[in-house]
Coordinates of N, CA and C in Angstrom, one line a residue:
A1 N 5.3 -16.6 2.7 CA 5.6 -17.2 1.4 C 7.0 -16.7 1.0
H2 N 7.7 -17.6 0.3 CA 9.0 -17.2 -0.2 C 8.9 -16.4 -1.6
L3 N 7.8 -16.7 -2.3 CA 7.6 -16.1 -3.6 C 6.1 -16.1 -3.9
F4 N 5.7 -15.2 -4.8 CA 4.4 -15.2 -5.3 C 4.6 -15.3 -6.9
V5 N 4.0 -16.3 -7.5 CA 4.1 -16.5 -8.9 C 2.8 -16.4 -9.6
L6 N 2.7 -15.6 -10.6 CA 1.5 -15.4 -11.3 C 1.8 -15.4 -12.8
P7 N 1.9 -16.6 -13.4 CA 2.1 -16.6 -14.9 C 0.7 -16.4 -15.6
T8 N 0.6 -15.3 -16.2 CA -0.7 -14.9 -16.8 C -0.6 -14.3 -18.2
H9 N -1.7 -14.4 -18.9 CA -1.7 -13.8 -20.2 C -2.4 -12.5 -20.2
Q10 N -3.2 -12.2 -19.2 CA -3.8 -10.8 -19.1 C -4.3 -10.5 -17.7
E11 N -3.7 -9.5 -17.2 CA -4.2 -8.9 -15.9 C -4.1 -7.4 -16.1
N12 N -5.2 -6.7 -15.9 CA -5.1 -5.3 -16.2 C -4.3 -4.5 -15.2
W13 N -4.4 -4.9 -13.9 CA -3.7 -4.2 -12.9 C -2.9 -5.1 -12.0
G14 N -3.4 -6.2 -11.7 CA -2.7 -7.2 -10.9 C -2.6 -6.9 -9.4
F15 N -3.7 -6.6 -8.7 CA -3.6 -6.2 -7.3 C -2.9 -7.2 -6.5
V16 N -3.1 -8.5 -6.8 CA -2.4 -9.5 -5.9 C -0.9 -9.4 -6.0
L17 N -0.4 -8.9 -7.1 CA 1.0 -8.7 -7.2 C 1.5 -7.6 -6.3
L18 N 0.7 -6.5 -6.3 CA 1.1 -5.4 -5.4 C 0.9 -5.8 -3.9
E19 N -0.1 -6.6 -3.6 CA -0.3 -7.0 -2.3 C 0.9 -7.9 -1.8
S20 N 1.4 -8.7 -2.7 CA 2.5 -9.5 -2.4 C 3.7 -8.7 -2.1
L21 N 4.0 -7.7 -3.0 CA 5.1 -6.8 -2.8 C 5.0 -6.0 -1.4
A22 N 3.8 -5.6 -1.1 CA 3.5 -4.9 0.1 C 3.8 -5.7 1.4
C23 N 3.7 -7.0 1.2 CA 4.0 -8.0 2.3 C 5.5 -8.4 2.3
G24 N 6.3 -7.8 1.3 CA 7.7 -8.1 1.3 C 8.0 -9.5 0.6
T25 N 7.0 -9.9 -0.2 CA 7.2 -11.2 -0.9 C 7.5 -10.9 -2.4
P26 N 8.7 -11.3 -2.9 CA 9.0 -11.1 -4.3 C 8.0 -11.8 -5.2
V27 N 8.0 -11.2 -6.4 CA 7.0 -11.6 -7.4 C 7.7 -12.1 -8.7
I28 N 7.1 -13.2 -9.2 CA 7.5 -13.6 -10.6 C 6.2 -13.6 -11.4
T29 N 6.2 -12.9 -12.5 CA 5.1 -12.8 -13.4 C 5.5 -12.6 -14.8
T30 N 4.6 -12.2 -15.7 CA 4.8 -12.1 -17.1 C 4.4 -10.8 -17.6
K31 N 4.7 -10.5 -18.9 CA 4.3 -9.2 -19.5 C 2.8 -9.2 -19.8
G32 N 2.1 -10.2 -19.4 CA 0.6 -10.3 -19.4 C 0.0 -9.3 -18.4
V33 N 0.7 -8.8 -17.5 CA 0.3 -7.9 -16.5 C 0.6 -6.5 -17.0
D34 N -0.4 -5.6 -17.1 CA -0.2 -4.3 -17.8 C 0.8 -3.5 -17.0
I35 N 1.0 -3.7 -15.7 CA 1.9 -2.9 -15.0 C 3.3 -3.6 -14.8
W36 N 3.6 -4.5 -15.7 CA 4.9 -5.2 -15.6 C 6.1 -4.3 -15.6
P37 N 6.1 -3.2 -16.4 CA 7.3 -2.3 -16.3 C 7.5 -1.7 -14.9
E38 N 6.4 -1.3 -14.3 CA 6.5 -0.7 -12.9 C 7.0 -1.8 -12.0
L39 N 6.4 -3.0 -12.1 CA 6.8 -4.1 -11.2 C 8.3 -4.4 -11.3
E40 N 8.8 -4.5 -12.6 CA 10.2 -4.8 -12.8 C 11.1 -3.7 -12.3
S41 N 10.7 -2.4 -12.5 CA 11.5 -1.3 -12.0 C 11.5 -1.2 -10.5
S42 N 10.5 -1.8 -9.8 CA 10.4 -1.7 -8.4 C 11.6 -2.4 -7.7
G43 N 12.2 -3.4 -8.4 CA 13.2 -4.2 -7.8 C 12.7 -5.4 -7.1
G44 N 11.3 -5.5 -7.0 CA 10.7 -6.6 -6.3 C 10.1 -7.7 -7.1
A45 N 10.3 -7.6 -8.4 CA 9.6 -8.5 -9.3 C 10.6 -9.0 -10.4
V46 N 10.4 -10.2 -10.9 CA 11.0 -10.7 -12.0 C 10.0 -11.0 -13.1
I47 N 10.2 -10.5 -14.3 CA 9.3 -10.6 -15.4 C 9.9 -11.7 -16.4
R48 N 9.1 -12.7 -16.7 CA 9.5 -13.7 -17.6 C 8.5 -14.0 -18.7
D49 N 8.9 -14.7 -19.7 CA 8.0 -15.2 -20.7 C 7.0 -16.1 -20.0
A50 N 5.8 -16.3 -20.6 CA 4.8 -17.2 -20.0 C 5.0 -18.7 -20.1
S51 N 6.1 -19.0 -20.7 CA 6.4 -20.5 -20.9 C 6.7 -21.2 -19.6
P52 N 6.2 -22.4 -19.5 CA 6.5 -23.2 -18.2 C 8.0 -23.2 -17.9
D53 N 8.9 -23.4 -18.9 CA 10.3 -23.4 -18.6 C 10.8 -22.1 -18.0
A54 N 10.4 -21.0 -18.6 CA 10.9 -19.7 -18.2 C 10.4 -19.4 -16.7
I55 N 9.2 -19.8 -16.4 CA 8.6 -19.6 -15.1 C 9.4 -20.5 -14.1
A56 N 9.5 -21.7 -14.5 CA 10.2 -22.7 -13.6 C 11.6 -22.3 -13.3
D57 N 12.3 -21.8 -14.4 CA 13.7 -21.4 -14.2 C 13.8 -20.2 -13.2
A58 N 12.9 -19.2 -13.3 CA 12.8 -18.1 -12.4 C 12.6 -18.5 -11.0
I59 N 11.7 -19.5 -10.8 CA 11.4 -20.0 -9.5 C 12.6 -20.6 -8.9
V60 N 13.3 -21.5 -9.6 CA 14.5 -22.2 -9.1 C 15.6 -21.1 -8.8
D61 N 15.7 -20.1 -9.7 CA 16.8 -19.1 -9.4 C 16.5 -18.4 -8.1
L62 N 15.3 -17.9 -7.9 CA 15.1 -17.2 -6.7 C 15.0 -18.0 -5.4
L63 N 14.5 -19.2 -5.5 CA 14.5 -20.1 -4.3 C 15.9 -20.5 -3.9
S64 N 16.8 -20.5 -4.9 CA 18.2 -20.9 -4.5 C 19.1 -19.7 -4.1
D65 N 18.5 -18.5 -4.0 CA 19.3 -17.3 -3.7 C 18.5 -16.5 -2.6
D66 N 18.7 -16.9 -1.4 CA 18.0 -16.3 -0.3 C 18.3 -14.8 -0.2
Q67 N 19.5 -14.4 -0.4 CA 19.9 -13.0 -0.2 C 19.2 -12.1 -1.3
R68 N 19.2 -12.6 -2.5 CA 18.5 -11.8 -3.6 C 17.0 -11.8 -3.3
R69 N 16.4 -12.9 -2.9 CA 15.0 -12.9 -2.6 C 14.6 -11.9 -1.5
Q70 N 15.5 -11.9 -0.4 CA 15.2 -11.0 0.7 C 15.4 -9.5 0.2
S71 N 16.4 -9.3 -0.6 CA 16.6 -7.9 -1.1 C 15.4 -7.5 -1.9
M72 N 14.9 -8.4 -2.8 CA 13.8 -8.1 -3.6 C 12.5 -7.8 -2.8
G73 N 12.4 -8.6 -1.7 CA 11.2 -8.3 -0.8 C 11.3 -6.9 -0.2
V74 N 12.4 -6.5 0.2 CA 12.6 -5.2 0.8 C 12.3 -4.1 -0.2
K75 N 12.9 -4.3 -1.4 CA 12.7 -3.3 -2.5 C 11.3 -3.2 -2.9
G76 N 10.6 -4.3 -3.1 CA 9.2 -4.3 -3.5 C 8.3 -3.6 -2.5
R77 N 8.5 -4.0 -1.2 CA 7.7 -3.3 -0.2 C 8.0 -1.8 -0.1
D78 N 9.2 -1.4 -0.1 CA 9.5 0.0 -0.1 C 8.9 0.7 -1.3
W79 N 8.9 0.1 -2.5 CA 8.3 0.7 -3.7 C 6.8 0.9 -3.5
V80 N 6.1 -0.1 -3.0 CA 4.7 0.0 -2.8 C 4.4 1.1 -1.8
L81 N 5.1 1.2 -0.7 CA 4.9 2.2 0.3 C 5.2 3.6 -0.1
Q82 N 6.1 3.7 -1.1 CA 6.5 5.0 -1.6 C 5.6 5.5 -2.7
N83 N 5.0 4.6 -3.4 CA 4.3 5.0 -4.6 C 2.8 4.7 -4.6
L84 N 2.3 3.9 -3.7 CA 0.9 3.5 -3.8 C 0.1 3.7 -2.5
T85 N 0.6 4.6 -1.7 CA -0.2 5.0 -0.5 C -1.4 5.8 -1.0
V86 N -2.4 5.9 -0.2 CA -3.6 6.7 -0.5 C -3.2 8.1 -0.8
E87 N -2.3 8.7 0.0 CA -1.9 10.1 -0.2 C -1.2 10.2 -1.5
C88 N -0.3 9.3 -1.8 CA 0.4 9.4 -3.1 C -0.5 9.3 -4.3
V89 N -1.4 8.4 -4.3 CA -2.3 8.2 -5.4 C -3.3 9.4 -5.5
L90 N -3.7 9.9 -4.4 CA -4.6 11.1 -4.4 C -3.8 12.3 -5.0
D91 N -2.6 12.5 -4.6 CA -1.8 13.6 -5.1 C -1.6 13.5 -6.6
R92 N -1.5 12.3 -7.1 CA -1.3 12.1 -8.6 C -2.6 12.4 -9.3
Y93 N -3.8 12.0 -8.7 CA -5.0 12.4 -9.3 C -5.3 13.9 -9.3
E94 N -4.9 14.5 -8.2 CA -5.1 16.0 -8.1 C -4.2 16.7 -9.2
Q95 N -3.0 16.2 -9.4 CA -2.1 16.8 -10.4 C -2.7 16.6 -11.8
L96 N -3.2 15.4 -12.0 CA -3.8 15.1 -13.3 C -5.0 16.1 -13.6
Y97 N -5.8 16.3 -12.6 CA -7.0 17.2 -12.8 C -6.5 18.6 -13.0
R98 N -5.5 19.0 -12.3 CA -4.9 20.4 -12.5 C -4.4 20.5 -13.9
E99 N -3.7 19.6 -14.4 CA -3.2 19.6 -15.7 C -4.3 19.7 -16.8
I100 N -5.3 18.9 -16.6 CA -6.5 18.9 -17.5 C -7.2 20.2 -17.5
S101 N -7.4 20.7 -16.3 CA -8.2 22.0 -16.2 C -7.4 23.1 -16.7
A102 N -6.1 23.1 -16.7 CA -5.2 24.1 -17.2 C -5.2 24.2 -18.7
R103 N -5.6 23.1 -19.4 CA -5.7 23.1 -20.8 C -6.9 23.9 -21.4
D104 N -7.9 24.1 -20.6 CA -9.1 24.9 -21.1 C -8.8 26.3 -21.2

């Protein structure tokens, strides 16, 4: 796929977006996804208003710019592989539990 587009009003996590990034596919979505700030900062996603015009404009922009789309695909995949591996997530949970237990 050249893009993955999910115009949504509510997604708590949006696994399909992360799966797309992991495949090197750039994402277009909305602030209806709770992880939109992380997606945007990954460099692999474009966040737009949920209006049809905003989504359509983002699609046209990315489909007309192969270099940007390819760069976003690489950035998004790298971000997923650096931040969402099993080891990385487990390390974060362990750190969270250490911080909580240190409060007692």
